[in-house]
PDB file of C-alpha atoms and ligand atoms in Angstrom:
ATOM      1  CA  MET M 947       0.212   0.005  -0.226  1.00  0.00           C
ATOM      2  CA  HIS M 948       1.454   3.567  -0.776  1.00  0.00           C
ATOM      3  CA  ILE M 949       0.026   6.438   1.618  1.00  0.00           C
ATOM      4  CA  ASP M 950       0.439  10.266   0.606  1.00  0.00           C
ATOM      5  CA  ILE M 951      -0.039  12.336   3.467  1.00  0.00           C
ATOM      6  CA  LEU M 952      -0.906  16.407   2.899  1.00  0.00           C
ATOM      7  CA  THR M 953       0.229  18.539   5.667  1.00  0.00           C
ATOM      8  CA  LEU M 954       1.326  21.802   6.938  1.00  0.00           C
ATOM      9  CA  PHE M 955       4.001  19.554   9.538  1.00  0.00           C
ATOM     10  CA  PRO M 956       5.511  16.742   8.025  1.00  0.00           C
ATOM     11  CA  GLN M 957       7.740  16.800  10.673  1.00  0.00           C
ATOM     12  CA  MET M 958       5.080  15.549  12.960  1.00  0.00           C
ATOM     13  CA  PHE M 959       5.604  11.840  11.489  1.00  0.00           C
ATOM     14  CA  ASP M 960       8.954  11.905  11.669  1.00  0.00           C
ATOM     15  CA  SER M 961       9.017   9.628  15.116  1.00  0.00           C
ATOM     16  CA  PRO M 962       5.932   7.413  14.772  1.00  0.00           C
ATOM     17  CA  PHE M 963       7.102   6.443  11.297  1.00  0.00           C
ATOM     18  CA  GLY M 964      10.596   5.706  12.496  1.00  0.00           C
ATOM     19  CA  ALA M 965       9.429   3.330  15.278  1.00  0.00           C
ATOM     20  CA  SER M 966       8.118  -0.010  15.936  1.00  0.00           C
ATOM     21  CA  ILE M 967       5.832  -1.684  12.932  1.00  0.00           C
ATOM     22  CA  PHE M 968       5.698   1.403  10.856  1.00  0.00           C
ATOM     23  CA  LYS M 969       9.481   1.111  10.508  1.00  0.00           C
ATOM     24  CA  ARG M 970       9.609  -2.473   9.760  1.00  0.00           C
ATOM     25  CA  ALA M 971       6.447  -2.473   7.299  1.00  0.00           C
ATOM     26  CA  ILE M 972       8.023   0.506   5.507  1.00  0.00           C
ATOM     27  CA  ASP M 973      11.573  -1.149   5.783  1.00  0.00           C
ATOM     28  CA  SER M 974       9.939  -4.306   4.544  1.00  0.00           C
ATOM     29  CA  LYS M 975       8.187  -2.518   1.452  1.00  0.00           C
ATOM     30  CA  LEU M 976       4.862  -3.433   2.267  1.00  0.00           C
ATOM     31  CA  VAL M 977       4.189   0.170   2.820  1.00  0.00           C
ATOM     32  CA  SER M 978       5.259   3.556   1.677  1.00  0.00           C
ATOM     33  CA  VAL M 979       4.337   6.746   2.825  1.00  0.00           C
ATOM     34  CA  SER M 980       4.874  10.370   1.017  1.00  0.00           C
ATOM     35  CA  LEU M 981       4.764  13.142   3.045  1.00  0.00           C
ATOM     36  CA  HIS M 982       3.510  16.277   1.257  1.00  0.00           C
ATOM     37  CA  ASN M 983       3.748  19.731   2.571  1.00  0.00           C
ATOM     38  CA  ILE M 984       0.938  21.574   1.544  1.00  0.00           C
ATOM     39  CA  ARG M 985       3.158  24.993   1.685  1.00  0.00           C
ATOM     40  CA  ASP M 986       4.832  23.706  -1.463  1.00  0.00           C
ATOM     41  CA  HIS M 987       2.067  23.978  -3.482  1.00  0.00           C
ATOM     42  CA  THR M 988       1.401  27.708  -2.893  1.00  0.00           C
ATOM     43  CA  HIS M 989       2.997  30.348  -5.484  1.00  0.00           C
ATOM     44  CA  ASP M 990       2.599  33.660  -3.362  1.00  0.00           C
ATOM     45  CA  LYS M 991       5.859  35.079  -1.620  1.00  0.00           C
ATOM     46  CA  HIS M 992       4.194  34.375   1.795  1.00  0.00           C
ATOM     47  CA  ARG M 993       3.688  30.944   0.981  1.00  0.00           C
ATOM     48  CA  THR M 994      -0.228  31.613   2.148  1.00  0.00           C
ATOM     49  CA  VAL M 995      -2.064  28.510   3.013  1.00  0.00           C
ATOM     50  CA  ASP M 996      -4.788  30.011   4.925  1.00  0.00           C
ATOM     51  CA  ASP M 997      -7.410  33.276   4.716  1.00  0.00           C
ATOM     52  CA  TYR M 998     -10.265  34.815   6.618  1.00  0.00           C
ATOM     53  CA  ALA M 999     -13.487  32.963   6.550  1.00  0.00           C
ATOM     54  CA  TYR M1000     -16.384  34.671   4.462  1.00  0.00           C
ATOM     55  CA  GLY M1001     -18.902  36.004   6.488  1.00  0.00           C
ATOM     56  CA  GLY M1002     -16.556  36.884   9.267  1.00  0.00           C
ATOM     57  CA  GLY M1003     -15.872  34.875  12.632  1.00  0.00           C
ATOM     58  CA  ALA M1004     -12.716  34.058  14.465  1.00  0.00           C
ATOM     59  CA  GLY M1005     -10.257  31.749  12.975  1.00  0.00           C
ATOM     60  CA  MET M1006      -8.927  31.043   9.606  1.00  0.00           C
ATOM     61  CA  ILE M1007      -9.581  28.399   6.775  1.00  0.00           C
ATOM     62  CA  LEU M1008      -7.466  26.566   4.810  1.00  0.00           C
ATOM     63  CA  LYS M1009      -7.536  27.647   1.025  1.00  0.00           C
ATOM     64  CA  PRO M1010      -8.487  25.185  -1.587  1.00  0.00           C
ATOM     65  CA  GLU M1011      -5.703  26.115  -3.994  1.00  0.00           C
ATOM     66  CA  PRO M1012      -2.825  24.505  -2.532  1.00  0.00           C
ATOM     67  CA  ILE M1013      -4.655  21.477  -1.591  1.00  0.00           C
ATOM     68  CA  PHE M1014      -6.301  21.027  -5.043  1.00  0.00           C
ATOM     69  CA  GLU M1015      -2.697  21.603  -6.604  1.00  0.00           C
ATOM     70  CA  ALA M1016      -1.090  19.163  -3.979  1.00  0.00           C
ATOM     71  CA  VAL M1017      -3.616  16.187  -4.904  1.00  0.00           C
ATOM     72  CA  ALA M1018      -3.553  16.926  -8.870  1.00  0.00           C
ATOM     73  CA  ALA M1019       0.781  16.586  -8.662  1.00  0.00           C
ATOM     74  CA  ILE M1020      -0.125  13.071  -6.849  1.00  0.00           C
ATOM     75  CA  LYS M1021      -2.667  12.204  -9.250  1.00  0.00           C
ATOM     76  CA  ALA M1022      -0.360  12.983 -12.299  1.00  0.00           C
ATOM     77  CA  THR M1023       2.306  10.696 -11.110  1.00  0.00           C
ATOM     78  CA  ILE M1024      -0.570   7.784 -11.093  1.00  0.00           C
ATOM     79  CA  LYS M1025      -0.513   5.615 -14.261  1.00  0.00           C
ATOM     80  CA  GLU M1026      -3.595   4.263 -13.886  1.00  0.00           C
ATOM     81  CA  GLY M1027      -6.925   4.812 -11.847  1.00  0.00           C
ATOM     82  CA  ALA M1028      -6.250   8.293 -10.516  1.00  0.00           C
ATOM     83  CA  GLU M1029      -9.925   8.950 -10.718  1.00  0.00           C
ATOM     84  CA  LYS M1030     -10.632   6.329  -8.193  1.00  0.00           C
ATOM     85  CA  LEU M1031      -7.654   7.228  -5.965  1.00  0.00           C
ATOM     86  CA  PRO M1032      -9.398   7.638  -2.094  1.00  0.00           C
ATOM     87  CA  VAL M1033      -8.921  10.863  -1.019  1.00  0.00           C
ATOM     88  CA  ILE M1034      -9.547  11.225   2.807  1.00  0.00           C
ATOM     89  CA  LEU M1035     -10.013  14.759   4.785  1.00  0.00           C
ATOM     90  CA  LEU M1036      -9.458  14.278   8.754  1.00  0.00           C
ATOM     91  CA  THR M1037     -11.735  16.703  10.607  1.00  0.00           C
ATOM     92  CA  PRO M1038     -14.153  16.301  13.762  1.00  0.00           C
ATOM     93  CA  GLN M1039     -16.881  16.356  10.772  1.00  0.00           C
ATOM     94  CA  GLY M1040     -16.237  13.210   9.474  1.00  0.00           C
ATOM     95  CA  ARG M1041     -17.951   9.758   9.646  1.00  0.00           C
ATOM     96  CA  ARG M1042     -16.563   8.023  12.497  1.00  0.00           C
ATOM     97  CA  PHE M1043     -13.139   5.713  12.539  1.00  0.00           C
ATOM     98  CA  CYS M1044     -13.355   2.159  14.180  1.00  0.00           C
ATOM     99  CA  GLN M1045     -12.004  -1.243  13.260  1.00  0.00           C
ATOM    100  CA  GLU M1046     -14.621  -1.772  10.230  1.00  0.00           C
ATOM    101  CA  VAL M1047     -13.432   1.502   8.684  1.00  0.00           C
ATOM    102  CA  ALA M1048      -9.631   0.090   9.019  1.00  0.00           C
ATOM    103  CA  GLY M1049     -10.560  -2.814   7.488  1.00  0.00           C
ATOM    104  CA  GLU M1050     -12.138  -1.226   4.573  1.00  0.00           C
ATOM    105  CA  LEU M1051      -9.440   1.329   4.079  1.00  0.00           C
ATOM    106  CA  ALA M1052      -6.796  -1.804   3.896  1.00  0.00           C
ATOM    107  CA  GLY M1053      -8.260  -3.019   0.937  1.00  0.00           C
ATOM    108  CA  TYR M1054      -6.858   0.029  -0.969  1.00  0.00           C
ATOM    109  CA  SER M1055      -3.809   0.049  -2.506  1.00  0.00           C
ATOM    110  CA  ARG M1056      -3.365   3.724  -2.288  1.00  0.00           C
ATOM    111  CA  LEU M1057      -4.839   6.260   0.139  1.00  0.00           C
ATOM    112  CA  VAL M1058      -4.260   9.926   0.115  1.00  0.00           C
ATOM    113  CA  LEU M1059      -5.189  11.538   3.819  1.00  0.00           C
ATOM    114  CA  ILE M1060      -5.622  15.366   3.908  1.00  0.00           C
ATOM    115  CA  CYS M1061      -4.367  16.945   7.660  1.00  0.00           C
ATOM    116  CA  GLY M1062      -6.868  19.750   8.197  1.00  0.00           C
ATOM    117  CA  ARG M1063      -5.537  22.542  10.181  1.00  0.00           C
ATOM    118  CA  TYR M1064      -7.157  25.923  11.806  1.00  0.00           C
ATOM    119  CA  GLU M1065     -10.544  26.344  12.215  1.00  0.00           C
ATOM    120  CA  GLY M1066     -11.530  24.132   9.155  1.00  0.00           C
ATOM    121  CA  VAL M1067     -11.027  23.896   5.221  1.00  0.00           C
ATOM    122  CA  ASP M1068     -12.649  25.380   2.465  1.00  0.00           C
ATOM    123  CA  GLU M1069     -15.660  23.603   1.587  1.00  0.00           C
ATOM    124  CA  ARG M1070     -14.948  22.931  -1.767  1.00  0.00           C
ATOM    125  CA  VAL M1071     -12.047  20.769  -0.522  1.00  0.00           C
ATOM    126  CA  ARG M1072     -14.587  18.608   1.264  1.00  0.00           C
ATOM    127  CA  GLN M1073     -17.340  18.646  -1.776  1.00  0.00           C
ATOM    128  CA  HIS M1074     -15.134  18.406  -5.049  1.00  0.00           C
ATOM    129  CA  LEU M1075     -12.002  16.723  -4.065  1.00  0.00           C
ATOM    130  CA  ALA M1076     -12.120  14.437  -0.810  1.00  0.00           C
ATOM    131  CA  THR M1077     -13.850  11.203  -1.573  1.00  0.00           C
ATOM    132  CA  ASP M1078     -14.568  10.446   2.200  1.00  0.00           C
ATOM    133  CA  GLU M1079     -14.116  12.589   5.790  1.00  0.00           C
ATOM    134  CA  ILE M1080     -13.254  10.841   8.702  1.00  0.00           C
ATOM    135  CA  SER M1081     -12.969  11.803  12.194  1.00  0.00           C
ATOM    136  CA  ILE M1082     -11.152   9.623  14.792  1.00  0.00           C
ATOM    137  CA  GLY M1083     -13.691  11.054  17.863  1.00  0.00           C
ATOM    138  CA  ASP M1084     -15.652  13.643  19.197  1.00  0.00           C
ATOM    139  CA  TYR M1085     -12.983  15.939  20.296  1.00  0.00           C
ATOM    140  CA  VAL M1086     -11.102  18.751  18.588  1.00  0.00           C
ATOM    141  CA  LEU M1087      -7.359  18.427  17.693  1.00  0.00           C
ATOM    142  CA  SER M1088      -5.280  21.017  16.719  1.00  0.00           C
ATOM    143  CA  GLY M1089      -4.650  19.491  13.318  1.00  0.00           C
ATOM    144  CA  GLY M1090      -5.722  16.471  11.307  1.00  0.00           C
ATOM    145  CA  GLU M1091      -1.815  14.890  11.908  1.00  0.00           C
ATOM    146  CA  LEU M1092      -2.416  12.938  14.874  1.00  0.00           C
ATOM    147  CA  ALA M1093      -5.729  11.368  13.446  1.00  0.00           C
ATOM    148  CA  ALA M1094      -4.170  10.567  10.313  1.00  0.00           C
ATOM    149  CA  MET M1095      -1.330   8.726  12.359  1.00  0.00           C
ATOM    150  CA  VAL M1096      -4.317   6.807  14.562  1.00  0.00           C
ATOM    151  CA  VAL M1097      -5.929   5.753  10.712  1.00  0.00           C
ATOM    152  CA  VAL M1098      -2.487   4.916   9.287  1.00  0.00           C
ATOM    153  CA  ASP M1099      -1.499   2.915  12.171  1.00  0.00           C
ATOM    154  CA  ALA M1100      -4.941   0.969  12.539  1.00  0.00           C
ATOM    155  CA  VAL M1101      -4.879   0.368   8.647  1.00  0.00           C
ATOM    156  CA  VAL M1102      -1.208  -0.732   8.160  1.00  0.00           C
ATOM    157  CA  ARG M1103      -1.206  -3.256  10.636  1.00  0.00           C
ATOM    158  CA  LEU M1104      -4.159  -4.906   9.156  1.00  0.00           C
ATOM    159  CA  LEU M1105      -1.864  -5.261   5.735  1.00  0.00           C
ATOM    160  CA  PRO M1106      -0.766  -8.740   5.049  1.00  0.00           C
ATOM    161  CA  GLY M1107       2.579  -9.573   6.371  1.00  0.00           C
ATOM    162  CA  VAL M1108       3.048  -6.751   8.543  1.00  0.00           C
ATOM    163  CA  LEU M1109       2.272  -7.994  12.121  1.00  0.00           C
ATOM    164  CA  GLY M1110       4.906 -10.412  12.980  1.00  0.00           C
ATOM    165  CA  SER M1111       1.966 -13.227  13.813  1.00  0.00           C
ATOM    166  CA  ALA M1112      -0.820 -14.059  11.279  1.00  0.00           C
ATOM    167  CA  ALA M1113      -3.119 -14.836  14.215  1.00  0.00           C
ATOM    168  CA  SER M1114      -2.699 -11.596  16.407  1.00  0.00           C
ATOM    169  CA  ALA M1115      -5.072  -9.188  14.154  1.00  0.00           C
ATOM    170  CA  ALA M1116      -7.903 -11.733  14.154  1.00  0.00           C
ATOM    171  CA  ASP M1117      -7.842 -12.184  17.578  1.00  0.00           C
ATOM    172  CA  ASP M1118      -7.856  -8.624  18.574  1.00  0.00           C
ATOM    173  CA  SER M1119     -10.797  -6.988  20.486  1.00  0.00           C
ATOM    174  CA  HIS M1120     -12.916  -4.900  18.247  1.00  0.00           C
ATOM    175  CA  THR M1121     -12.193  -7.832  15.541  1.00  0.00           C
ATOM    176  CA  SER M1122     -14.804  -9.885  17.354  1.00  0.00           C
ATOM    177  CA  GLY M1123     -16.772  -7.032  18.740  1.00  0.00           C
ATOM    178  CA  LEU M1124     -15.924  -7.653  22.191  1.00  0.00           C
ATOM    179  CA  LEU M1125     -13.541  -6.398  24.466  1.00  0.00           C
ATOM    180  CA  GLU M1126     -10.192  -8.241  25.436  1.00  0.00           C
ATOM    181  CA  TYR M1127     -10.763 -10.762  28.193  1.00  0.00           C
ATOM    182  CA  PRO M1128      -8.482 -10.560  30.985  1.00  0.00           C
ATOM    183  CA  GLN M1129      -4.524 -11.071  30.283  1.00  0.00           C
ATOM    184  CA  TYR M1130      -1.902 -12.511  32.948  1.00  0.00           C
ATOM    185  CA  THR M1131       2.036 -13.343  32.440  1.00  0.00           C
ATOM    186  CA  ARG M1132       4.127 -14.583  35.114  1.00  0.00           C
ATOM    187  CA  PRO M1133       4.670 -14.323  37.877  1.00  0.00           C
ATOM    188  CA  PRO M1134       1.609 -16.514  39.126  1.00  0.00           C
ATOM    189  CA  LEU M1135       1.598 -14.783  42.692  1.00  0.00           C
ATOM    190  CA  TYR M1136       2.361 -10.957  42.436  1.00  0.00           C
ATOM    191  CA  LYS M1137       1.862  -9.305  45.839  1.00  0.00           C
ATOM    192  CA  GLY M1138      -0.605 -11.354  46.858  1.00  0.00           C
ATOM    193  CA  TRP M1139      -2.674 -11.235  43.988  1.00  0.00           C
ATOM    194  CA  SER M1140      -2.994 -14.729  42.081  1.00  0.00           C
ATOM    195  CA  VAL M1141      -3.586 -15.736  38.677  1.00  0.00           C
ATOM    196  CA  PRO M1142      -6.978 -17.023  37.853  1.00  0.00           C
ATOM    197  CA  ALA M1143      -6.292 -21.076  38.520  1.00  0.00           C
ATOM    198  CA  VAL M1144      -8.078 -21.857  35.261  1.00  0.00           C
ATOM    199  CA  LEU M1145      -5.323 -19.957  33.373  1.00  0.00           C
ATOM    200  CA  LEU M1146      -2.742 -22.307  34.771  1.00  0.00           C
ATOM    201  CA  SER M1147      -4.912 -25.704  34.560  1.00  0.00           C
ATOM    202  CA  GLY M1148      -3.864 -26.575  30.877  1.00  0.00           C
ATOM    203  CA  ASP M1149      -7.361 -27.456  30.025  1.00  0.00           C
ATOM    204  CA  HIS M1150      -7.526 -25.394  26.759  1.00  0.00           C
ATOM    205  CA  ALA M1151     -11.415 -25.932  26.469  1.00  0.00           C
ATOM    206  CA  ARG M1152     -11.879 -24.687  29.800  1.00  0.00           C
ATOM    207  CA  ILE M1153      -9.695 -21.458  29.260  1.00  0.00           C
ATOM    208  CA  ALA M1154     -11.327 -20.806  26.393  1.00  0.00           C
ATOM    209  CA  LYS M1155     -14.624 -20.646  27.662  1.00  0.00           C
ATOM    210  CA  TRP M1156     -13.376 -18.515  30.300  1.00  0.00           C
ATOM    211  CA  ARG M1157     -12.095 -15.988  28.289  1.00  0.00           C
ATOM    212  CA  HIS M1158     -15.285 -15.941  26.155  1.00  0.00           C
ATOM    213  CA  GLU M1159     -17.011 -15.351  29.228  1.00  0.00           C
ATOM    214  CA  GLN M1160     -15.247 -12.775  30.987  1.00  0.00           C
ATOM    215  CA  ALA M1161     -14.990 -10.561  27.273  1.00  0.00           C
ATOM    216  CA  ILE M1162     -19.006 -11.198  27.598  1.00  0.00           C
ATOM    217  CA  GLN M1163     -18.957  -9.874  31.036  1.00  0.00           C
ATOM    218  CA  ARG M1164     -16.438  -6.934  30.638  1.00  0.00           C
ATOM    219  CA  THR M1165     -18.348  -5.646  27.315  1.00  0.00           C
ATOM    220  CA  ARG M1166     -21.601  -5.793  29.094  1.00  0.00           C
ATOM    221  CA  GLN M1167     -20.245  -3.441  31.963  1.00  0.00           C
ATOM    222  CA  ARG M1168     -18.040  -1.132  30.203  1.00  0.00           C
ATOM    223  CA  ARG M1169     -19.458  -1.070  26.751  1.00  0.00           C
ATOM    224  CA  PRO M1170     -23.015  -2.579  26.226  1.00  0.00           C
ATOM    225  CA  GLU M1171     -23.986  -1.123  23.172  1.00  0.00           C
ATOM    226  CA  LEU M1172     -21.187  -3.289  21.230  1.00  0.00           C
ATOM    227  CA  LEU M1173     -23.183  -6.286  22.617  1.00  0.00           C
ATOM    228  CA  GLU M1174     -26.323  -5.238  20.239  1.00  0.00           C
ATOM    229  CA  LYS M1175     -23.994  -5.185  17.230  1.00  0.00           C
ATOM    230  CA  ILE M1176     -23.019  -8.896  17.260  1.00  0.00           C
ATOM    231  CA  ASP M1177     -24.359 -12.386  17.347  1.00  0.00           C
ATOM    232  CA  LEU M1178     -22.952 -14.408  19.914  1.00  0.00           C
ATOM    233  CA  PRO M1179     -22.344 -18.244  19.738  1.00  0.00           C
TER     234      PRO M1179
HETATM  235  C1  LIG Z1352     -10.064  14.598  13.556  1.00  0.00           C
HETATM  236  N1  LIG Z1352     -11.558  13.687  15.310  1.00  0.00           N
HETATM  237  C2  LIG Z1352     -11.023  15.044  15.452  1.00  0.00           C
HETATM  238  C3  LIG Z1352      -9.502  20.394  13.559  1.00  0.00           C
HETATM  239  C4  LIG Z1352     -10.790  22.353  13.590  1.00  0.00           C
HETATM  240  C5  LIG Z1352     -12.413  24.144  15.760  1.00  0.00           C
HETATM  241  C6  LIG Z1352     -10.740  24.097  15.893  1.00  0.00           C
HETATM  242  C7  LIG Z1352     -10.161  23.177  14.578  1.00  0.00           C
HETATM  243  C8  LIG Z1352     -10.696  21.463   8.836  1.00  0.00           C
HETATM  244  O1  LIG Z1352     -10.127  20.225   9.458  1.00  0.00           O
HETATM  245  C9  LIG Z1352     -10.178  20.137  10.995  1.00  0.00           C
HETATM  246  C10 LIG Z1352      -9.381  19.217  11.173  1.00  0.00           C
HETATM  247  C11 LIG Z1352      -9.032  19.334  12.662  1.00  0.00           C
HETATM  248  C12 LIG Z1352      -8.364  18.235  13.186  1.00  0.00           C
HETATM  249  O2  LIG Z1352      -8.894  16.723  13.388  1.00  0.00           O
HETATM  250  C13 LIG Z1352      -9.424  16.391  14.500  1.00  0.00           C
HETATM  251  C14 LIG Z1352     -10.448  15.186  14.716  1.00  0.00           C
HETATM  252  N2  LIG Z1352     -10.602  13.520  14.409  1.00  0.00           N
HETATM  253  O3  LIG Z1352     -10.018  17.527  15.254  1.00  0.00           O
HETATM  254  C15 LIG Z1352     -10.457  21.240  12.849  1.00  0.00           C
HETATM  255  C16 LIG Z1352     -12.304  22.509  13.733  1.00  0.00           C
HETATM  256  N3  LIG Z1352     -13.147  23.164  14.861  1.00  0.00           N
HETATM  257  C17 LIG Z1352     -10.667  21.224  11.578  1.00  0.00           C
END
């Protein structure tokens, strides 16, 4: 998969992409990421990317031209299917990101992510350039960059070959639709707190049953709305 990210702060991506699973995924050529500075697509002396809102109001709005031109420059390098390229705007007004959306995005061979900033982006970007608008949650960030990193992380780890063991993604919380069951590692007794005996029993059927019950109980207590979405066996 190739991911193009449009941002005013490309440096923000240096540490996350230089670490952990990204680095391995990028080094192994399963993923490539290109960062594009929106400011490089301005033409005036001051490299202006924002302007006042028509109609007034506090705060600046991202101008359409540099964003349209940055996406056009990406599309110009694509041999076929440029008209179908997913172009995703990250804003608090988008459709809510979740594991299902991550799976959907993991099915594309390329993605373009646009990181909004300031008080907003000119509506024509949303209407005539973006093919999708995603929000990672109901809070306001100072820019779309952190949201883009969340999306990239959740999508990249679903790509075949990115995670060490193939089993791990399918086993995840939110793939089953249930929250994760309690997990323990050694020592079996720590500060007087013991690991549940069933986990030390070696009885794999009993362990699986216990974990499933714990997952359901935890989901009912913490996220009851998730239970309505799934068919329990
Ligand atoms: C993404 N969930 C939250 C924020 C913004 C007031 C101040 C700022 C036009 O694009 C944006 C993008 C962002 C950053 O993204 C998020 C986000 N998922 O906050 C604003 C809006 N109103 C605008």
